[in-house]
mmCIF file of C-alpha atoms in Angstrom:
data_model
loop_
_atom_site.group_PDB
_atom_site.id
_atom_site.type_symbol
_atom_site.label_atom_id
_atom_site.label_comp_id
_atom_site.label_asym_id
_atom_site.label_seq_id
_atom_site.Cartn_x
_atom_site.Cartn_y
_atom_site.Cartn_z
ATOM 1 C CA UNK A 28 0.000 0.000 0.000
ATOM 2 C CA UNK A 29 1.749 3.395 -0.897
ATOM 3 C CA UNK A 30 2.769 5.711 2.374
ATOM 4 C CA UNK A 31 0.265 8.274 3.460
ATOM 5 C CA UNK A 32 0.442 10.755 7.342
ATOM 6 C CA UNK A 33 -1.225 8.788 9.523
ATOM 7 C CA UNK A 34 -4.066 11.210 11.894
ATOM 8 C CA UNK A 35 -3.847 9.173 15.092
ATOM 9 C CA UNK A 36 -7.664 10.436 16.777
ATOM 10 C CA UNK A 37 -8.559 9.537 20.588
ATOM 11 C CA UNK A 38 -11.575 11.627 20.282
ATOM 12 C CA UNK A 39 -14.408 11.476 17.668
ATOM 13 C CA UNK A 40 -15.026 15.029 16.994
ATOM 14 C CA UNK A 41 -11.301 15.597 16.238
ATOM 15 C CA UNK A 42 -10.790 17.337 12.878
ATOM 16 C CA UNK A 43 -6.894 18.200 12.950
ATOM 17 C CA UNK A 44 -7.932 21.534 12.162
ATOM 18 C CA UNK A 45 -4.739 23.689 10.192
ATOM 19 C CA UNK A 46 -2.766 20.339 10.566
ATOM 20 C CA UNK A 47 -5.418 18.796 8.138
ATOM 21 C CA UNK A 48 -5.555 21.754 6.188
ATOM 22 C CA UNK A 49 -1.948 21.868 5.256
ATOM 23 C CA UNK A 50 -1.665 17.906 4.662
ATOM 24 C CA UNK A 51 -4.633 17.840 2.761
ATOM 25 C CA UNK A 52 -2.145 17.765 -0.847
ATOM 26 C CA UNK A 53 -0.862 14.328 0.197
ATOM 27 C CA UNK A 54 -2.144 11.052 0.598
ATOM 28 C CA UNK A 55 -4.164 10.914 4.342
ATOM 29 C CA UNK A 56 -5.630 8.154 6.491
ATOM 30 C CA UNK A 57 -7.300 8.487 9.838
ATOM 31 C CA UNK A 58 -7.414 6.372 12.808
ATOM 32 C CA UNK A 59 -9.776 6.549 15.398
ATOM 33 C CA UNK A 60 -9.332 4.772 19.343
ATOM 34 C CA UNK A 61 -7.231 2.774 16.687
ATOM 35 C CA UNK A 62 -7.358 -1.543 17.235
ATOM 36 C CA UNK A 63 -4.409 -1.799 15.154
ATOM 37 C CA UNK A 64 -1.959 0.840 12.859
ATOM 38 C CA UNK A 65 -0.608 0.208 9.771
ATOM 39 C CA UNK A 66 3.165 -0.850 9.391
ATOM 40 C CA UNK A 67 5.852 1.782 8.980
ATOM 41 C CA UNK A 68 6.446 1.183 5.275
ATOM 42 C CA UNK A 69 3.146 2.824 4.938
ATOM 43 C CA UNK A 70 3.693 5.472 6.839
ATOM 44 C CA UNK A 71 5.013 8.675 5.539
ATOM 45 C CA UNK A 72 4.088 10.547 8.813
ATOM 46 C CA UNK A 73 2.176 10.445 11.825
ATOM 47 C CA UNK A 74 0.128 13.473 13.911
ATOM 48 C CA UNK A 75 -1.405 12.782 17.052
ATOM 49 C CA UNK A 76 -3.846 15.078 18.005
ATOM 50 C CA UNK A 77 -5.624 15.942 21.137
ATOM 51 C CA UNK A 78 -8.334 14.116 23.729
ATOM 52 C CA UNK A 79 -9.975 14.088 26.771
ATOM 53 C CA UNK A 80 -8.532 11.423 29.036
ATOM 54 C CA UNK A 81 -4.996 11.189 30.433
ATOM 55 C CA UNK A 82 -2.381 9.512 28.816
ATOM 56 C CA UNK A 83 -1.569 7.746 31.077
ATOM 57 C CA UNK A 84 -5.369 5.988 30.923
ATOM 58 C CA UNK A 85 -3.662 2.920 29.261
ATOM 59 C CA UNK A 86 -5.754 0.049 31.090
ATOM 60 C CA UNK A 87 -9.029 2.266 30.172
ATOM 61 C CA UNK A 88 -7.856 3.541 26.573
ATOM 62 C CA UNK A 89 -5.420 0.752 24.937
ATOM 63 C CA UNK A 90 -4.776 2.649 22.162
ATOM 64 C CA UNK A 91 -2.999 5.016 24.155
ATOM 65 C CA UNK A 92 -0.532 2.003 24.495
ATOM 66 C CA UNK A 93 -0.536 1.368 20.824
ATOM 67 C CA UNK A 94 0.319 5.196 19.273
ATOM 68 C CA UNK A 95 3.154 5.498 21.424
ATOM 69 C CA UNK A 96 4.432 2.268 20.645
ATOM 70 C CA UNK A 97 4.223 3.425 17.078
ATOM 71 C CA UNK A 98 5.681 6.592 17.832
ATOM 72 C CA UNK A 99 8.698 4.765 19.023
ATOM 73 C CA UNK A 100 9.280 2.959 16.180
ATOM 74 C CA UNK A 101 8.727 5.986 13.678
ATOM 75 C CA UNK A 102 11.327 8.268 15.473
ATOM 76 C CA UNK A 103 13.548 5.092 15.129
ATOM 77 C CA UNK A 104 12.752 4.945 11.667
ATOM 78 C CA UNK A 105 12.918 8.712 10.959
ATOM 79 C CA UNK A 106 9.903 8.873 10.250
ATOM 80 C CA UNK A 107 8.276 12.440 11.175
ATOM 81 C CA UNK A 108 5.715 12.026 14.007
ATOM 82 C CA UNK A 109 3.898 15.389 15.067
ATOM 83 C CA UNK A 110 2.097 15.416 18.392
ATOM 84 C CA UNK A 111 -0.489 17.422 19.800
ATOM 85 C CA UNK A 112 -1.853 18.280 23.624
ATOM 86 C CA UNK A 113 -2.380 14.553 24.086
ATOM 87 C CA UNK A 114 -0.118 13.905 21.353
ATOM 88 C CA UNK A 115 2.877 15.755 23.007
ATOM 89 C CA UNK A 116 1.829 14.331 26.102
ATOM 90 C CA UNK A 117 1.913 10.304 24.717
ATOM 91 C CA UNK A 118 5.140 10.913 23.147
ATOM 92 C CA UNK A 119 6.502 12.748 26.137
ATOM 93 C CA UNK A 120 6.412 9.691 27.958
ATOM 94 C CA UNK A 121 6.819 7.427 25.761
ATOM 95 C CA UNK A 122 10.480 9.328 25.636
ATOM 96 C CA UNK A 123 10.970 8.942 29.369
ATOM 97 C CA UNK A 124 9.332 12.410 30.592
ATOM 98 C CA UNK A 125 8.012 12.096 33.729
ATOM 99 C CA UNK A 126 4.083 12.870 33.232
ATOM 100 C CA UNK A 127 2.014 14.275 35.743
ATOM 101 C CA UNK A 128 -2.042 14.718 35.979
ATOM 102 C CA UNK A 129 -4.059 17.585 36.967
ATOM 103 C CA UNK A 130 -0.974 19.806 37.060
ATOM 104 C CA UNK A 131 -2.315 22.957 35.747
ATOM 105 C CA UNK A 132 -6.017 24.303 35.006
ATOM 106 C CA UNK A 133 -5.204 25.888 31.378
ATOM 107 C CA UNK A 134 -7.890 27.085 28.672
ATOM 108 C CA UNK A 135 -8.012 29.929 26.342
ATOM 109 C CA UNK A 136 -5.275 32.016 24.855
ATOM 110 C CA UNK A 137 -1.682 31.589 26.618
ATOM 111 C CA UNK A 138 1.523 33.156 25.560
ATOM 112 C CA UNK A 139 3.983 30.685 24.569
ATOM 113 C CA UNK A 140 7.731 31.288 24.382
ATOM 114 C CA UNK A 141 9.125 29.662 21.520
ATOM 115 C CA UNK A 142 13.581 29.480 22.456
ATOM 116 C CA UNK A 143 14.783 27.471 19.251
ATOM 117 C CA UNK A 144 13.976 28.319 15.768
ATOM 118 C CA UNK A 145 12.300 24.709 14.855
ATOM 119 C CA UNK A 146 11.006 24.447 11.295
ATOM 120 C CA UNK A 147 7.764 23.026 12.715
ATOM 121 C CA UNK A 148 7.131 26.083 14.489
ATOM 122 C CA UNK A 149 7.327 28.180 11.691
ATOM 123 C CA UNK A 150 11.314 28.918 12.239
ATOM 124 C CA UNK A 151 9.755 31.922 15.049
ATOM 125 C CA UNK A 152 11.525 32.859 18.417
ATOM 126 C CA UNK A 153 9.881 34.773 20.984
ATOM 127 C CA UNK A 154 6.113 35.107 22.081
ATOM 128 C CA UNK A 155 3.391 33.843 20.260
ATOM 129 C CA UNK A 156 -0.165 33.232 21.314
ATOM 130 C CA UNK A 157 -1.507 30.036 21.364
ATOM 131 C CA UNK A 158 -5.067 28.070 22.434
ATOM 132 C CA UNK A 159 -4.474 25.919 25.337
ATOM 133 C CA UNK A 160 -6.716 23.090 27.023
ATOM 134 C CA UNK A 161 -4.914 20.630 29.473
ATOM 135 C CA UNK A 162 -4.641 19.855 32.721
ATOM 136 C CA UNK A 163 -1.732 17.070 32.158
ATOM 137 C CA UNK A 164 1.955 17.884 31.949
ATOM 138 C CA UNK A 165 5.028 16.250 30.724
ATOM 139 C CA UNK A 166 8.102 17.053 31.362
ATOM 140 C CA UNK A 167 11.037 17.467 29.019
ATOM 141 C CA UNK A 168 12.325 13.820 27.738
ATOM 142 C CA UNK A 169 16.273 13.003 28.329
ATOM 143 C CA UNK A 170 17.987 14.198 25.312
ATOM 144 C CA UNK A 171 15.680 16.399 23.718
ATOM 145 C CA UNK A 172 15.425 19.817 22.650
ATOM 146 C CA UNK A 173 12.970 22.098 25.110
ATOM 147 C CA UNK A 174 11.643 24.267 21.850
ATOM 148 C CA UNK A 175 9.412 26.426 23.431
ATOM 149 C CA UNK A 176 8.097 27.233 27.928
ATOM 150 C CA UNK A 177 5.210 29.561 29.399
ATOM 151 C CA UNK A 178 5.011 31.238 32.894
ATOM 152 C CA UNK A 179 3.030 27.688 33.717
ATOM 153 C CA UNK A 180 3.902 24.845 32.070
ATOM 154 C CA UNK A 181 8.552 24.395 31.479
ATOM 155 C CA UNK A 182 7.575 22.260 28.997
ATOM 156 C CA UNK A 183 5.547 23.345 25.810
ATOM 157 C CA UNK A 184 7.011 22.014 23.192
ATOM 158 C CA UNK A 185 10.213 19.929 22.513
ATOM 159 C CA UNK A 186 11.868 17.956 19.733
ATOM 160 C CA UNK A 187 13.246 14.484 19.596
ATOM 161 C CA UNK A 188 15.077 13.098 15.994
ATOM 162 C CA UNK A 189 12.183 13.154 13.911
ATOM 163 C CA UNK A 190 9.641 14.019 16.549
ATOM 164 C CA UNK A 191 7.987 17.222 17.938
ATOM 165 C CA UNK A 192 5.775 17.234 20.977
ATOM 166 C CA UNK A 193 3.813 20.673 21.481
ATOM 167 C CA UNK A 194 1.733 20.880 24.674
ATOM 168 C CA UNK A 195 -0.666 23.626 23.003
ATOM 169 C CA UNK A 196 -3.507 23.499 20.320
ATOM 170 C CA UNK A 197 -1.307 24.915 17.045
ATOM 171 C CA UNK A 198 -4.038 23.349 14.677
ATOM 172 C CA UNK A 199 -6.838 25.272 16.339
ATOM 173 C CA UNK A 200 -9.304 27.007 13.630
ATOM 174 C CA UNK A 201 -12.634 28.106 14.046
ATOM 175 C CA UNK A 202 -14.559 24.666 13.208
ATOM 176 C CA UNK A 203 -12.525 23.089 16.048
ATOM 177 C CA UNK A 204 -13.208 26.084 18.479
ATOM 178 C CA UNK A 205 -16.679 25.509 17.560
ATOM 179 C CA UNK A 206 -16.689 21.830 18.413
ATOM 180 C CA UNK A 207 -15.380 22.575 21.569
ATOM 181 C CA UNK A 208 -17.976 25.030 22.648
ATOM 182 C CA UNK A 209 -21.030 22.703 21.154
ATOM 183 C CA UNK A 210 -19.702 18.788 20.964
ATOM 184 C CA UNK A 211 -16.998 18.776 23.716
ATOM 185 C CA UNK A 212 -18.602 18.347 27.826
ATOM 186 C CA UNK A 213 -17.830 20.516 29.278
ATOM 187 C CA UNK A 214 -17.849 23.615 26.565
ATOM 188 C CA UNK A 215 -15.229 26.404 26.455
ATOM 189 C CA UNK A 216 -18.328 28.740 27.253
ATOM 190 C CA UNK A 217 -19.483 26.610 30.107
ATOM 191 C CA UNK A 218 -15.596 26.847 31.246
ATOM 192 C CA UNK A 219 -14.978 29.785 31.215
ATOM 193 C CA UNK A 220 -17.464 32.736 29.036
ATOM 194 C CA UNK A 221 -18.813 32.817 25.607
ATOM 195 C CA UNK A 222 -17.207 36.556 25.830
ATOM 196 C CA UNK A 223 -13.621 34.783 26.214
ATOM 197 C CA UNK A 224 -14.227 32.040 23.676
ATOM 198 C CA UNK A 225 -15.548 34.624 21.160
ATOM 199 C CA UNK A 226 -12.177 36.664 21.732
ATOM 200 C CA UNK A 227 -9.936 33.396 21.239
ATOM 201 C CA UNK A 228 -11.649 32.786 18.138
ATOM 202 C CA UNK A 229 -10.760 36.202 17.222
ATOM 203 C CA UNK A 230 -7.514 36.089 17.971
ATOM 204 C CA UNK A 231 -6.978 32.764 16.127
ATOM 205 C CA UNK A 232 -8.128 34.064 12.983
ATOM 206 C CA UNK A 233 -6.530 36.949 12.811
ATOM 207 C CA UNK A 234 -3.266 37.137 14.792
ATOM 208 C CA UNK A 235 -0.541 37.483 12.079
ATOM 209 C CA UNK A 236 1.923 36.349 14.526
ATOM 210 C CA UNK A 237 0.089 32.959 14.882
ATOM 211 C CA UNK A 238 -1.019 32.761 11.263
ATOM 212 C CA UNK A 239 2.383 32.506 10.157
ATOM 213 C CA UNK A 240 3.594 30.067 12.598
ATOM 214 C CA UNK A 241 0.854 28.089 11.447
ATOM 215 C CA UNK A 242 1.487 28.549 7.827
ATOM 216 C CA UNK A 243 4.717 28.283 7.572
ATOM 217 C CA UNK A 244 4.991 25.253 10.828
ATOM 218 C CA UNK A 245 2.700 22.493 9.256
ATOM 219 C CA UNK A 246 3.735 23.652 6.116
ATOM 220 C CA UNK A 247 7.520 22.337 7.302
ATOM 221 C CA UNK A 248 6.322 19.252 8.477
ATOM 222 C CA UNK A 249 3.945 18.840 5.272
ATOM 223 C CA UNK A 250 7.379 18.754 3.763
ATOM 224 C CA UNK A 251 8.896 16.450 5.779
ATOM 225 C CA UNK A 252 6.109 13.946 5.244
ATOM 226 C CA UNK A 253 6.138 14.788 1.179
ATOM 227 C CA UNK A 254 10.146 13.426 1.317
ATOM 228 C CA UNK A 255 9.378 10.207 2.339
ATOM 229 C CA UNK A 256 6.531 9.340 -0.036
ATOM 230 C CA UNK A 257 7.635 7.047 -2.663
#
């Protein structure tokens, strides 16, 4: 079977938002809770995106168990593996980072600090504002690179060989805000206001600062995916 990125989804209104976007020109597959995943030889890339349990809800969710196994043996393989709020979470300790629950009470708009110019992230150093919506934590996995830290969380994003964890919501457009304030339980609005959630959706459309971290971030790893397509 020819290599397509892999969306690895432990929640069924999960769209992938921007991430899906800017894949959308190469081959895609989804799966969802997944039973099983497809070998690495057809695998040209692999995003894990968020959810609602911990991940370290193994017994309850097993294929928690089974992405980061994969994970494993896709940075092995150099194979690029994106993950998301779960995603960075999962691979996080899959790495060896030590993970801890309930650590933080985060949601909305929080200003990351982005330290290393990674191509994922767009190639930007310095603030940049970013949707966030976990309590979990991870911290940063022996022998990789801490990418980017906010005034709560050390670790916010990080990168490993092939592999870059980031602890906030970087795909978030408005259909994905919009599931969380109608499909998710709770909602953003129930969280915290529909005031709030209406000026995070405004800031994720039109911050240029974000935008082009975006862009230009799963645009990189778009690429990176592309070169190992047959």
């Amino acid at each position: 079977m020819p290599r397509s990125v892999l969306f690895i989804k432990h929640i069924e209104y999960e769209t992938g938002g921007h991430a899906t976007r800017l894949v959308s020109h190469l081959p895609t597959r989804e799966a969802v809770f997944p039973a099983e995943l497809p070998p690495l030889d057809e695998i040209a890339g692999i995003v894990i995106t968020g959810g609602t349990m911990s991940a370290a809800d193994e017994a309850t969710h097993p294929s928690l168990t089974r992405t980061a196994e994969l994970a494993l043996r896709a940075i092995d393989a150099e194979i690029p593996v994106l993950g998301l709020c779960l995603g960075h979470q999962i691979l996080g300790r899959a790495l060896g980072g030590e993970h801890r629950e309930a650590a933080v009470d985060e949601v909305g708009i929080i200003e990351i600090d982005v330290l290393e110019p990674d191509p994922w992230l767009g190639g930007h150093v310095g603030p940049v504002g970013a949707m966030r919506w976990n309590n979990d934590v991870v911290s940063l996995p022996p022998g990789a690179t801490l990418l980017a830290r906010s005034a709560t969380v050390a670790n916010e994003a990080f990168r490993l060989g092939s592999a870059v964890g980031m602890q906030f919501h970087l795909e978030a457009d408005d259909r994905v805000m919009r599931l969380w304030d109608s499909v998710a339980s709770p909602t953003l609005s129930q969280l915290r206001s529909a005031d709030a959630v209406a000026e995070w959706r405004r800031h994720l459309a039109t911050d240029p600062t974000l935008l082009g971290v975006v862009e230009r971030g799963f645009g990189a790893f778009a690429e990176a995916c592309a070169a190992r397509l047959p």
